CSV table of C-alpha atoms and ligand atoms in Angstrom, one decimal:
chain,number,residue,atom,x,y,z
A,50,UNK,CA,45.0,22.0,12.7
A,51,UNK,CA,45.5,18.8,10.6
A,52,UNK,CA,46.2,16.0,11.7
A,53,UNK,CA,47.3,12.8,10.1
A,54,UNK,CA,46.9,8.8,11.4
A,55,UNK,CA,50.3,6.5,10.1
A,56,UNK,CA,50.8,3.0,10.5
A,57,UNK,CA,46.4,1.9,10.1
A,58,UNK,CA,45.0,-0.8,8.1
A,59,UNK,CA,42.0,-0.9,5.8
A,60,UNK,CA,39.2,-2.9,7.2
A,61,UNK,CA,38.7,-4.7,4.4
A,62,UNK,CA,42.0,-5.5,3.6
A,63,UNK,CA,44.4,-5.1,5.9
A,64,UNK,CA,46.7,-3.0,3.2
A,65,UNK,CA,48.4,-0.1,4.4
A,66,UNK,CA,46.2,3.6,5.6
A,67,UNK,CA,47.6,7.3,6.5
A,68,UNK,CA,44.9,9.7,7.0
A,69,UNK,CA,45.0,13.2,7.2
A,70,UNK,CA,41.9,14.8,8.6
A,71,UNK,CA,41.6,18.5,8.2
A,72,UNK,CA,41.0,21.2,10.7
A,73,UNK,CA,37.8,20.6,10.0
A,74,UNK,CA,37.7,17.1,10.8
A,75,UNK,CA,36.9,16.2,7.2
A,76,UNK,CA,39.2,13.2,5.5
A,77,UNK,CA,41.5,15.3,3.0
A,78,UNK,CA,43.6,11.8,2.3
A,79,UNK,CA,43.1,7.7,2.4
A,80,UNK,CA,46.3,6.1,1.6
A,81,UNK,CA,49.9,4.8,1.3
A,82,UNK,CA,51.4,7.8,1.3
A,83,UNK,CA,52.1,10.7,4.1
A,84,UNK,CA,50.9,14.1,2.9
A,85,UNK,CA,52.2,16.7,5.6
A,86,UNK,CA,50.6,17.9,8.9
A,87,UNK,CA,50.5,20.2,12.0
A,88,UNK,CA,50.8,17.1,14.5
A,89,UNK,CA,51.2,13.4,13.8
A,90,UNK,CA,49.3,10.1,15.9
A,91,UNK,CA,51.4,6.5,14.7
A,92,UNK,CA,48.8,4.1,15.3
A,93,UNK,CA,50.8,0.7,15.5
A,94,UNK,CA,49.4,-1.6,12.8
A,95,UNK,CA,46.3,-0.4,14.7
A,96,UNK,CA,43.0,-1.3,11.5
A,97,UNK,CA,41.1,1.7,11.8
A,98,UNK,CA,37.5,1.4,9.8
A,99,UNK,CA,34.5,3.9,9.6
A,100,UNK,CA,32.4,4.4,13.1
A,101,UNK,CA,29.8,1.8,13.3
A,102,UNK,CA,25.7,4.1,13.7
A,103,UNK,CA,22.8,2.8,15.5
A,104,UNK,CA,20.1,4.3,13.0
A,105,UNK,CA,17.9,3.4,15.9
A,106,UNK,CA,18.1,3.0,19.2
A,107,UNK,CA,17.2,4.4,22.8
A,108,UNK,CA,19.5,7.2,23.9
A,109,UNK,CA,18.6,8.6,26.5
A,110,UNK,CA,16.2,5.3,27.9
A,111,UNK,CA,20.3,3.5,27.9
A,112,UNK,CA,21.5,6.2,29.6
A,113,UNK,CA,18.0,6.1,32.2
A,114,UNK,CA,18.7,1.3,33.1
A,115,UNK,CA,22.1,2.0,33.4
A,116,UNK,CA,21.1,2.8,37.0
A,117,UNK,CA,17.7,-0.2,37.2
A,118,UNK,CA,18.0,-3.6,38.5
A,119,UNK,CA,19.3,-5.8,35.5
A,120,UNK,CA,17.9,-9.3,35.4
A,121,UNK,CA,19.6,-10.4,31.7
A,122,UNK,CA,20.8,-14.6,32.9
A,123,UNK,CA,17.9,-15.1,34.9
A,124,UNK,CA,16.5,-17.7,33.3
A,125,UNK,CA,13.8,-18.6,36.4
A,126,UNK,CA,11.5,-17.2,38.6
A,127,UNK,CA,13.2,-17.6,42.0
A,128,UNK,CA,15.7,-16.2,40.6
A,129,UNK,CA,14.4,-13.1,39.7
A,130,UNK,CA,13.2,-12.9,43.0
A,131,UNK,CA,15.8,-13.9,44.8
A,132,UNK,CA,17.9,-10.4,42.6
A,133,UNK,CA,14.7,-8.6,43.8
A,134,UNK,CA,15.4,-9.6,47.0
A,135,UNK,CA,19.1,-8.4,47.3
A,136,UNK,CA,17.7,-5.0,44.8
A,137,UNK,CA,14.4,-4.5,47.9
A,138,UNK,CA,17.1,-4.7,51.2
A,139,UNK,CA,19.2,-1.2,49.8
A,140,UNK,CA,17.5,2.0,50.2
A,141,UNK,CA,16.2,3.2,46.9
A,142,UNK,CA,16.7,6.4,45.7
A,143,UNK,CA,12.7,7.2,44.8
A,144,UNK,CA,11.5,5.0,47.1
A,145,UNK,CA,10.3,2.5,43.5
A,146,UNK,CA,12.6,-0.9,43.0
A,147,UNK,CA,12.5,-0.5,38.8
A,148,UNK,CA,14.2,-3.7,37.0
A,149,UNK,CA,15.1,-3.6,33.2
A,150,UNK,CA,15.2,-8.0,30.6
A,151,UNK,CA,12.5,-9.6,32.8
A,152,UNK,CA,12.5,-12.0,30.2
A,153,UNK,CA,9.2,-14.7,30.7
A,154,UNK,CA,10.5,-16.7,27.5
A,155,UNK,CA,13.4,-18.1,29.7
A,156,UNK,CA,11.6,-20.4,32.5
A,157,UNK,CA,11.3,-23.7,31.7
A,158,UNK,CA,7.2,-23.5,31.5
A,159,UNK,CA,7.4,-19.7,29.8
A,160,UNK,CA,4.2,-18.9,32.7
A,161,UNK,CA,5.0,-14.6,33.6
A,162,UNK,CA,5.4,-14.1,37.5
A,163,UNK,CA,2.4,-12.9,38.8
A,164,UNK,CA,1.8,-9.2,41.4
A,165,UNK,CA,1.7,-11.1,44.6
A,166,UNK,CA,4.8,-14.3,43.5
A,167,UNK,CA,6.7,-10.5,43.2
A,168,UNK,CA,4.7,-9.0,45.9
A,169,UNK,CA,6.4,-11.6,48.2
A,170,UNK,CA,9.8,-10.5,47.1
A,171,UNK,CA,9.9,-6.2,47.5
A,172,UNK,CA,9.8,-5.7,50.6
A,173,UNK,CA,7.0,-3.4,51.1
A,174,UNK,CA,8.2,-1.3,47.3
A,175,UNK,CA,6.2,-0.8,44.5
A,176,UNK,CA,8.1,-2.4,42.2
A,177,UNK,CA,7.4,-2.8,38.3
A,178,UNK,CA,9.9,-4.8,36.1
A,179,UNK,CA,10.1,-3.9,32.4
A,180,UNK,CA,10.0,-7.1,29.9
A,181,UNK,CA,13.2,-7.2,27.7
A,182,UNK,CA,10.4,-6.6,24.8
A,183,UNK,CA,9.8,-3.6,25.8
A,184,UNK,CA,6.7,-3.7,25.3
A,185,UNK,CA,5.2,-5.7,28.8
A,186,UNK,CA,6.0,-5.5,32.0
A,187,UNK,CA,5.5,-7.3,35.8
A,188,UNK,CA,3.7,-5.2,39.0
A,189,UNK,CA,4.4,-5.9,41.3
A,190,UNK,CA,0.3,-6.3,44.5
A,191,UNK,CA,1.6,-2.8,45.4
A,192,UNK,CA,2.6,-0.6,42.3
A,193,UNK,CA,-0.8,-2.1,41.3
A,194,UNK,CA,-2.8,-1.1,43.8
A,195,UNK,CA,-1.3,2.4,43.2
A,196,UNK,CA,-2.6,2.5,39.3
A,197,UNK,CA,-5.6,2.7,37.9
A,198,UNK,CA,-6.2,-0.2,36.0
A,199,UNK,CA,-9.8,1.1,35.2
A,200,UNK,CA,-9.2,3.5,32.1
A,201,UNK,CA,-7.6,0.7,30.3
A,202,UNK,CA,-7.9,3.2,26.3
A,203,UNK,CA,-5.2,0.8,24.7
A,204,UNK,CA,-3.3,-3.0,25.1
A,205,UNK,CA,-4.1,-5.0,28.0
A,206,UNK,CA,-3.9,-5.4,31.8
A,207,UNK,CA,-4.3,-9.0,32.5
A,208,UNK,CA,-7.0,-10.4,34.6
A,209,UNK,CA,-7.5,-13.3,36.4
A,210,UNK,CA,-11.3,-15.1,36.5
A,211,UNK,CA,-11.5,-13.5,39.3
A,212,UNK,CA,-10.6,-10.2,37.2
A,213,UNK,CA,-8.0,-8.8,38.9
A,214,UNK,CA,-4.6,-7.7,37.0
A,215,UNK,CA,-2.5,-10.9,37.4
A,216,UNK,CA,0.6,-7.8,37.0
A,217,UNK,CA,1.2,-7.7,33.5
A,218,UNK,CA,0.1,-4.6,31.7
A,219,UNK,CA,0.8,-4.9,27.5
A,220,UNK,CA,1.4,-2.8,25.5
A,221,UNK,CA,0.0,0.9,25.8
A,222,UNK,CA,-1.8,-0.2,28.9
A,223,UNK,CA,2.3,0.0,31.1
A,224,UNK,CA,2.0,2.9,31.4
A,225,UNK,CA,-1.4,3.0,34.1
A,226,UNK,CA,2.0,2.1,36.4
A,227,UNK,CA,4.5,3.9,34.5
A,228,UNK,CA,3.1,7.1,34.9
A,229,UNK,CA,3.2,6.5,38.6
A,230,UNK,CA,6.9,6.7,38.9
A,231,UNK,CA,9.0,10.6,40.1
A,232,UNK,CA,9.9,11.9,36.7
A,233,UNK,CA,13.6,12.1,35.7
A,234,UNK,CA,14.7,16.4,36.3
A,235,UNK,CA,16.4,17.9,32.9
A,236,UNK,CA,20.2,17.2,34.5
A,237,UNK,CA,19.6,13.5,35.4
A,238,UNK,CA,17.8,13.5,31.8
A,239,UNK,CA,21.9,14.9,30.4
A,240,UNK,CA,23.6,13.0,32.6
A,241,UNK,CA,22.0,10.2,31.5
A,242,UNK,CA,22.1,10.7,27.7
A,243,UNK,CA,26.2,11.1,28.5
A,244,UNK,CA,27.2,8.6,30.4
A,245,UNK,CA,25.1,6.2,27.4
A,246,UNK,CA,26.9,8.4,24.6
A,247,UNK,CA,29.9,6.9,26.6
A,248,UNK,CA,29.5,3.2,27.1
A,249,UNK,CA,28.9,3.3,23.1
A,250,UNK,CA,31.5,5.4,22.2
A,251,UNK,CA,32.7,2.1,23.5
A,252,UNK,CA,32.1,0.3,21.6
A,253,UNK,CA,32.9,2.1,18.3
A,254,UNK,CA,30.1,3.6,17.8
A,255,UNK,CA,30.0,7.6,16.1
A,256,UNK,CA,26.0,8.2,15.7
A,257,UNK,CA,23.1,7.2,17.6
A,258,UNK,CA,19.6,7.5,16.1
A,259,UNK,CA,17.1,8.3,19.3
A,260,UNK,CA,14.0,6.6,18.0
A,261,UNK,CA,11.2,8.2,20.4
A,262,UNK,CA,10.8,9.5,23.3
A,263,UNK,CA,8.7,9.4,26.5
A,264,UNK,CA,9.5,11.7,28.4
A,265,UNK,CA,8.0,15.9,28.3
A,266,UNK,CA,9.6,16.9,24.6
A,267,UNK,CA,10.8,20.1,25.5
A,268,UNK,CA,13.0,18.5,29.1
A,269,UNK,CA,14.1,16.0,26.2
A,270,UNK,CA,15.1,18.3,23.4
A,271,UNK,CA,16.7,20.1,26.4
A,272,UNK,CA,18.7,17.3,27.9
A,273,UNK,CA,20.4,16.2,24.5
A,274,UNK,CA,21.2,20.2,24.2
A,275,UNK,CA,23.1,19.6,27.0
A,276,UNK,CA,24.9,16.4,26.6
A,277,UNK,CA,26.4,17.7,24.0
A,278,UNK,CA,27.5,20.9,25.1
A,279,UNK,CA,29.7,18.8,27.8
A,280,UNK,CA,31.2,17.1,24.8
A,281,UNK,CA,29.0,13.6,25.1
A,282,UNK,CA,31.2,11.4,22.4
A,283,UNK,CA,28.4,11.1,19.8
A,284,UNK,CA,26.4,12.8,16.7
A,285,UNK,CA,22.5,11.7,17.6
A,286,UNK,CA,19.5,11.9,15.5
A,287,UNK,CA,16.4,12.1,17.4
A,288,UNK,CA,13.7,11.3,15.8
A,289,UNK,CA,11.0,12.4,18.5
A,290,UNK,CA,6.9,10.3,18.9
A,291,UNK,CA,4.3,11.2,16.3
A,292,UNK,CA,1.9,12.1,19.1
A,293,UNK,CA,4.3,14.3,20.7
A,294,UNK,CA,5.7,16.1,17.8
A,295,UNK,CA,2.1,17.1,16.3
A,296,UNK,CA,-0.5,16.7,19.5
A,297,UNK,CA,1.6,19.4,21.4
A,298,UNK,CA,2.7,22.4,18.3
A,299,UNK,CA,6.2,22.5,19.3
A,300,UNK,CA,8.6,23.4,16.4
A,301,UNK,CA,11.5,21.3,16.6
A,302,UNK,CA,13.4,23.8,14.2
A,303,UNK,CA,13.5,26.2,16.2
A,304,UNK,CA,13.7,24.0,19.7
A,305,UNK,CA,16.9,22.6,17.9
A,306,UNK,CA,18.9,24.0,15.8
A,307,UNK,CA,20.4,21.9,13.1
A,308,UNK,CA,24.5,20.7,13.4
A,309,UNK,CA,26.6,18.5,12.5
A,310,UNK,CA,26.5,17.2,16.1
A,311,UNK,CA,23.0,16.9,17.1
A,312,UNK,CA,19.6,17.1,14.7
A,313,UNK,CA,16.7,16.2,14.3
A,314,UNK,CA,15.6,13.1,12.0
A,315,UNK,CA,12.8,12.9,11.5
A,316,UNK,CA,9.7,10.9,13.4
A,317,UNK,CA,8.8,7.8,15.5
A,318,UNK,CA,5.1,6.6,15.1
A,319,UNK,CA,4.5,2.5,15.9
A,320,UNK,CA,2.1,-0.2,13.9
A,321,UNK,CA,2.0,-2.8,16.3
A,322,UNK,CA,4.1,-4.2,19.0
A,323,UNK,CA,6.7,-7.8,19.8
A,324,UNK,CA,7.1,-11.2,18.8
A,325,UNK,CA,8.6,-12.1,22.6
A,326,UNK,CA,4.3,-10.7,24.1
A,327,UNK,CA,3.3,-11.9,20.9
A,328,UNK,CA,1.9,-8.4,19.9
A,329,UNK,CA,3.2,-8.2,16.4
A,330,UNK,CA,0.8,-8.1,14.0
A,331,UNK,CA,0.4,-11.1,12.2
A,332,UNK,CA,-1.6,-13.3,9.8
A,333,UNK,CA,-0.3,-17.2,11.4
A,334,UNK,CA,-0.6,-17.7,14.5
A,335,UNK,CA,1.2,-17.2,17.0
A,336,UNK,CA,2.1,-20.4,19.3
A,337,UNK,CA,0.3,-18.8,22.1
A,338,UNK,CA,-2.7,-18.5,20.0
A,339,UNK,CA,-3.3,-14.6,18.7
A,340,UNK,CA,-1.9,-12.8,15.3
A,341,UNK,CA,-1.2,-9.5,17.6
A,342,UNK,CA,-2.9,-5.9,17.3
A,343,UNK,CA,-2.0,-3.2,15.0
A,344,UNK,CA,-1.2,-0.6,16.7
A,345,UNK,CA,-3.9,1.8,14.6
A,346,UNK,CA,-6.1,0.9,12.8
A,347,UNK,CA,-5.3,1.7,9.1
A,348,UNK,CA,-6.6,4.8,8.8
A,349,UNK,CA,-5.6,6.4,11.6
A,350,UNK,CA,-1.6,5.3,10.7
A,351,UNK,CA,-2.0,7.2,7.0
A,352,UNK,CA,-3.9,10.1,8.4
A,353,UNK,CA,-0.7,9.7,11.0
A,354,UNK,CA,1.7,9.6,7.7
A,355,UNK,CA,0.4,12.6,5.8
A,356,UNK,CA,0.3,15.2,8.4
A,357,UNK,CA,4.3,13.8,9.3
A,358,UNK,CA,5.3,13.6,5.1
A,359,UNK,CA,3.4,16.9,4.7
A,360,UNK,CA,4.8,18.1,7.7
A,361,UNK,CA,8.2,16.9,6.1
A,362,UNK,CA,9.3,15.2,8.1
A,363,UNK,CA,11.5,11.2,7.6
A,364,UNK,CA,9.5,9.6,8.9
A,365,UNK,CA,10.6,5.5,11.1
A,366,UNK,CA,7.5,3.4,12.1
A,367,UNK,CA,7.9,0.6,13.8
A,368,UNK,CA,6.3,-2.6,12.3
A,369,UNK,CA,7.7,-6.3,12.8
A,370,UNK,CA,4.9,-8.9,11.4
A,371,UNK,CA,3.8,-9.4,8.4
A,372,UNK,CA,0.2,-7.8,8.0
A,373,UNK,CA,0.9,-5.0,9.6
A,374,UNK,CA,4.0,-3.9,7.0
A,375,UNK,CA,1.2,-4.5,5.1
A,376,UNK,CA,-1.0,-1.7,6.3
A,377,UNK,CA,2.7,0.4,6.5
A,378,UNK,CA,3.1,-0.2,2.6
A,379,UNK,CA,0.6,1.1,1.7
A,380,UNK,CA,0.5,4.3,4.2
A,381,UNK,CA,4.3,5.7,3.0
A,382,UNK,CA,2.3,4.2,-1.1
A,383,UNK,CA,0.4,7.3,-0.4
A,384,UNK,CA,3.3,10.0,0.6
A,385,UNK,CA,5.1,12.0,-2.2
A,386,UNK,CA,8.5,10.3,-2.0
A,387,UNK,CA,7.3,6.8,0.0
A,388,UNK,CA,12.2,5.9,0.2
A,389,UNK,CA,12.9,8.9,3.3
A,390,UNK,CA,10.7,6.5,4.6
A,391,UNK,CA,11.5,3.9,7.2
A,392,UNK,CA,10.2,1.2,8.6
A,393,UNK,CA,12.1,-0.6,11.9
A,394,UNK,CA,12.6,-4.2,12.4
A,395,UNK,CA,10.8,-5.2,9.6
A,396,UNK,CA,11.1,-8.8,10.9
A,397,UNK,CA,8.5,-10.8,9.3
A,398,UNK,CA,9.3,-10.1,5.5
A,399,UNK,CA,7.2,-12.6,2.4
A,400,UNK,CA,8.5,-12.4,-1.2
A,401,UNK,CA,6.0,-10.5,-1.9
A,402,UNK,CA,7.0,-7.2,0.3
A,403,UNK,CA,10.1,-7.7,0.3
A,404,UNK,CA,9.6,-6.3,-3.8
A,405,UNK,CA,6.6,-4.5,-2.4
A,406,UNK,CA,9.6,-2.4,-0.9
A,407,UNK,CA,11.8,-2.4,-3.6
A,408,UNK,CA,9.3,-1.2,-5.9
A,409,UNK,CA,8.4,1.9,-3.7
A,410,UNK,CA,12.2,2.6,-2.7
A,411,UNK,CA,11.1,2.9,1.4
A,412,UNK,CA,13.7,2.0,3.7
A,413,UNK,CA,13.9,-0.8,6.6
A,414,UNK,CA,16.2,-0.6,8.9
A,415,UNK,CA,17.4,-4.3,11.4
A,416,UNK,CA,18.3,-5.3,14.5
A,417,UNK,CA,20.0,-8.8,14.1
A,418,UNK,CA,21.4,-8.9,17.6
A,419,UNK,CA,18.5,-9.7,18.2
A,420,UNK,CA,18.0,-12.5,17.0
A,421,UNK,CA,21.4,-13.8,19.2
A,422,UNK,CA,19.0,-12.1,22.3
A,423,UNK,CA,15.7,-13.1,21.3
A,424,UNK,CA,16.3,-16.4,19.7
A,425,UNK,CA,14.3,-19.2,22.6
A,426,UNK,CA,11.4,-16.1,23.1
A,427,UNK,CA,10.9,-16.6,18.7
A,428,UNK,CA,11.4,-20.1,18.8
A,429,UNK,CA,8.5,-20.7,22.3
A,430,UNK,CA,6.5,-18.0,20.0
A,431,UNK,CA,6.5,-18.8,15.8
A,432,UNK,CA,8.1,-22.1,15.7
A,433,UNK,CA,12.0,-23.7,14.8
A,434,UNK,CA,11.6,-23.0,11.2
A,435,UNK,CA,9.2,-20.3,11.5
A,436,UNK,CA,12.0,-18.8,13.5
A,437,UNK,CA,15.0,-19.5,11.4
A,438,UNK,CA,13.1,-17.1,9.3
A,439,UNK,CA,12.9,-14.3,11.1
A,440,UNK,CA,14.6,-11.1,9.4
A,441,UNK,CA,15.9,-11.9,5.8
A,442,UNK,CA,18.6,-9.5,5.8
A,443,UNK,CA,20.2,-11.7,2.6
A,444,UNK,CA,16.7,-11.5,0.5
A,445,UNK,CA,16.9,-7.5,0.9
A,446,UNK,CA,20.0,-7.0,-0.3
A,447,UNK,CA,20.3,-9.1,-2.5
A,448,UNK,CA,16.7,-6.8,-3.7
A,449,UNK,CA,18.8,-3.6,-3.5
A,450,UNK,CA,16.5,-2.6,-1.0
A,451,UNK,CA,18.4,0.9,1.2
A,452,UNK,CA,19.2,-1.5,4.2
A,453,UNK,CA,21.1,-0.7,7.5
A,454,UNK,CA,21.8,-1.8,10.7
A,455,UNK,CA,21.1,-0.6,14.6
A,456,UNK,CA,21.0,-2.7,17.8
A,457,UNK,CA,17.8,-0.8,19.2
A,458,UNK,CA,19.9,-0.5,22.3
A,459,UNK,CA,19.1,-0.7,26.0
A,460,UNK,CA,16.3,-4.0,24.8
A,461,UNK,CA,19.7,-5.3,24.2
A,462,UNK,CA,23.3,-5.1,25.2
A,463,UNK,CA,24.2,-3.5,21.6
A,464,UNK,CA,27.5,-3.8,20.4
A,465,UNK,CA,27.8,-3.8,17.1
A,466,UNK,CA,30.0,-7.0,16.6
A,467,UNK,CA,27.0,-9.4,18.0
A,468,UNK,CA,24.9,-8.0,15.7
A,469,UNK,CA,27.4,-8.5,12.9
A,470,UNK,CA,29.0,-11.9,14.3
A,471,UNK,CA,24.4,-12.6,14.4
A,472,UNK,CA,24.0,-11.7,10.8
A,473,UNK,CA,27.1,-13.8,9.0
A,474,UNK,CA,25.6,-16.8,11.0
A,475,UNK,CA,22.0,-16.2,9.9
A,476,UNK,CA,21.0,-19.7,9.1
A,477,UNK,CA,18.1,-19.4,6.1
A,478,UNK,CA,20.1,-15.3,5.3
A,479,UNK,CA,23.6,-15.3,6.6
A,480,UNK,CA,25.6,-12.3,4.4
A,481,UNK,CA,29.4,-11.6,4.0
A,482,UNK,CA,31.4,-9.8,6.7
A,483,UNK,CA,32.2,-6.8,4.9
A,484,UNK,CA,28.7,-6.0,3.9
A,485,UNK,CA,27.6,-6.6,7.8
A,486,UNK,CA,29.6,-4.4,8.9
A,487,UNK,CA,29.4,-2.2,5.8
A,488,UNK,CA,25.5,-1.7,6.9
A,489,UNK,CA,26.4,-0.5,10.5
A,490,UNK,CA,28.6,1.7,9.0
A,491,UNK,CA,27.5,2.9,6.1
A,492,UNK,CA,24.3,1.4,5.7
A,493,UNK,CA,23.0,3.1,8.9
A,494,UNK,CA,24.1,6.6,7.9
A,495,UNK,CA,22.0,7.0,5.3
A,496,UNK,CA,18.7,5.3,6.9
A,497,UNK,CA,19.3,8.8,9.3
A,498,UNK,CA,20.5,11.1,5.4
A,499,UNK,CA,23.9,11.2,7.3
A,500,UNK,CA,26.1,11.4,3.7
A,501,UNK,CA,28.8,12.9,5.8
A,502,UNK,CA,30.6,9.6,7.2
A,503,UNK,CA,30.3,6.4,7.1
A,504,UNK,CA,32.6,5.4,4.4
A,505,UNK,CA,35.8,7.9,5.2
A,506,UNK,CA,36.2,8.3,1.9
A,507,UNK,CA,37.2,11.7,1.3
A,508,UNK,CA,35.6,15.2,1.9
A,509,UNK,CA,33.2,12.8,4.5
A,510,UNK,CA,34.1,13.0,8.2
A,511,UNK,CA,36.1,11.7,9.8
A,512,UNK,CA,34.5,9.2,12.5
A,513,UNK,CA,36.2,6.4,12.9
A,514,UNK,CA,37.4,3.3,15.3
A,515,UNK,CA,41.0,2.0,15.6
A,516,UNK,CA,41.8,-2.3,16.7
A,517,UNK,CA,45.2,-3.8,18.0
A,518,UNK,CA,44.3,-7.3,16.4
A,519,UNK,CA,41.9,-7.2,13.0
A,520,UNK,CA,38.0,-7.5,13.9
A,521,UNK,CA,37.4,-9.4,11.2
A,522,UNK,CA,38.9,-12.1,12.8
A,523,UNK,CA,37.8,-12.1,17.0
A,524,UNK,CA,34.6,-12.2,17.2
A,525,UNK,CA,33.8,-9.4,20.2
A,526,UNK,CA,36.8,-6.4,20.2
A,527,UNK,CA,36.6,-3.7,21.4
A,528,UNK,CA,38.2,-0.2,19.6
A,529,UNK,CA,41.3,1.6,21.5
A,530,UNK,CA,41.2,4.3,19.8
A,531,UNK,CA,37.1,6.4,18.7
A,532,UNK,CA,37.7,9.7,16.7
A,533,UNK,CA,35.5,11.7,15.1
A,534,UNK,CA,35.2,15.2,13.9
A,535,UNK,CA,38.0,16.8,16.8
A,536,UNK,CA,36.9,14.7,19.4
A,537,UNK,CA,39.3,11.6,20.0
A,538,UNK,CA,39.2,9.1,23.0
A,539,UNK,CA,39.8,6.2,24.0
A,540,UNK,CA,37.5,4.2,25.2
A,541,UNK,CA,36.0,2.8,28.7
A,542,UNK,CA,36.0,-1.2,29.0
A,543,UNK,CA,32.6,-1.1,28.2
A,544,UNK,CA,33.5,-2.4,24.6
A,545,UNK,CA,35.5,-5.4,25.2
A,546,UNK,CA,31.8,-6.7,26.8
A,547,UNK,CA,30.9,-9.5,24.6
B,707,LIG,ZN1,12.8,0.7,19.6
């Protein structure tokens, strides 16, 4: 059935906008006229925008995190312990106390909790507090005692002078405790994906790319297919971890035939860590000392990139520090077409690196909302001056780099309007409102290789969101309506969250 949405106003200039959508969900007219349609919806002067595209987030993890203790806003060790104590008092399904958004950089002295301090609040339960960066965690003494802490192959199990683990686990060493957790079933994962899709749709997001894969890949793909079949209100693109794709010899094309709603987008690789955990690989030292760590030696990254490139995948590489990004650019330079591949984050960039990104045609995915949530951590780890030069959006746009915005939720709450606002308020690299919205719609879609939505142009899919008030004047509004490919839904209350 064709559909005409009438009396909308176009987001860029407020001009009168009617949208005619054909039976296959594509835009067949956009403008002031009213072509005939089988059905009609009066949008009553609301503002219409393309749906947001979040080209780097963690859909499944977002859904699973909705069930964990959220430590957002805890600015002292005592504050964290109080929340943990409350949670420990109620019975937990798996017998583990799991929390997210722990952030020691908010404490006055920046010192981590210790395993023994945490133990005092956990009522005998094993407990893990995941750092807000996702690159570190704190385990209590019970969890540390359950874990095998002798086989740290990579990352770091931090120890005191006597060699006893302090409870702080960095990067891959976090697996020592996370591997002990009961795994979610396929059905639980599907439920989590549905919950996350609903939350994201409530923020006006119509397409999202899930970066990486932490559970069994076949189970995970089953869960995504199941969630899509059950009507998840989100287009989903999956970028499983390189090692899962190439070490298990899974035939992804067979496991997941591509569709406009759900398909494999590429593979994910990590080149370094994060600034908050001082594990990003930088040239200049962190204020806490050290220059971070590369995930692999350059030759190994090169080898992995070559294998993925030869198998025809688009490669998305996590790289935050400038030292890491040079290694990544070296590896991508050897691919057949570097413009098919992406750097995720690229937080610290020199002018020379931007010029090299342009010359190679490599794409960049950035998360402006980080500047809102982690400003305090960046200043602490890098000093004010270096922190003010992170995420060089203005320079990348001026240089003509293929750039797209994303959130990395659940690392941050992930409301695109918060990212857009931060990009327009960047201390040294501010961009205009229209540019920021464009990067969170068309720009992000292009990075996922989706050319058939993101602009509401003719013959594109009619993925859109609608606001009663002009979002240009309302900093973080929630959409009144989100629609795409035959799925139209009033968003839940999540959309209005600040
Ligand atoms: Zn991520």
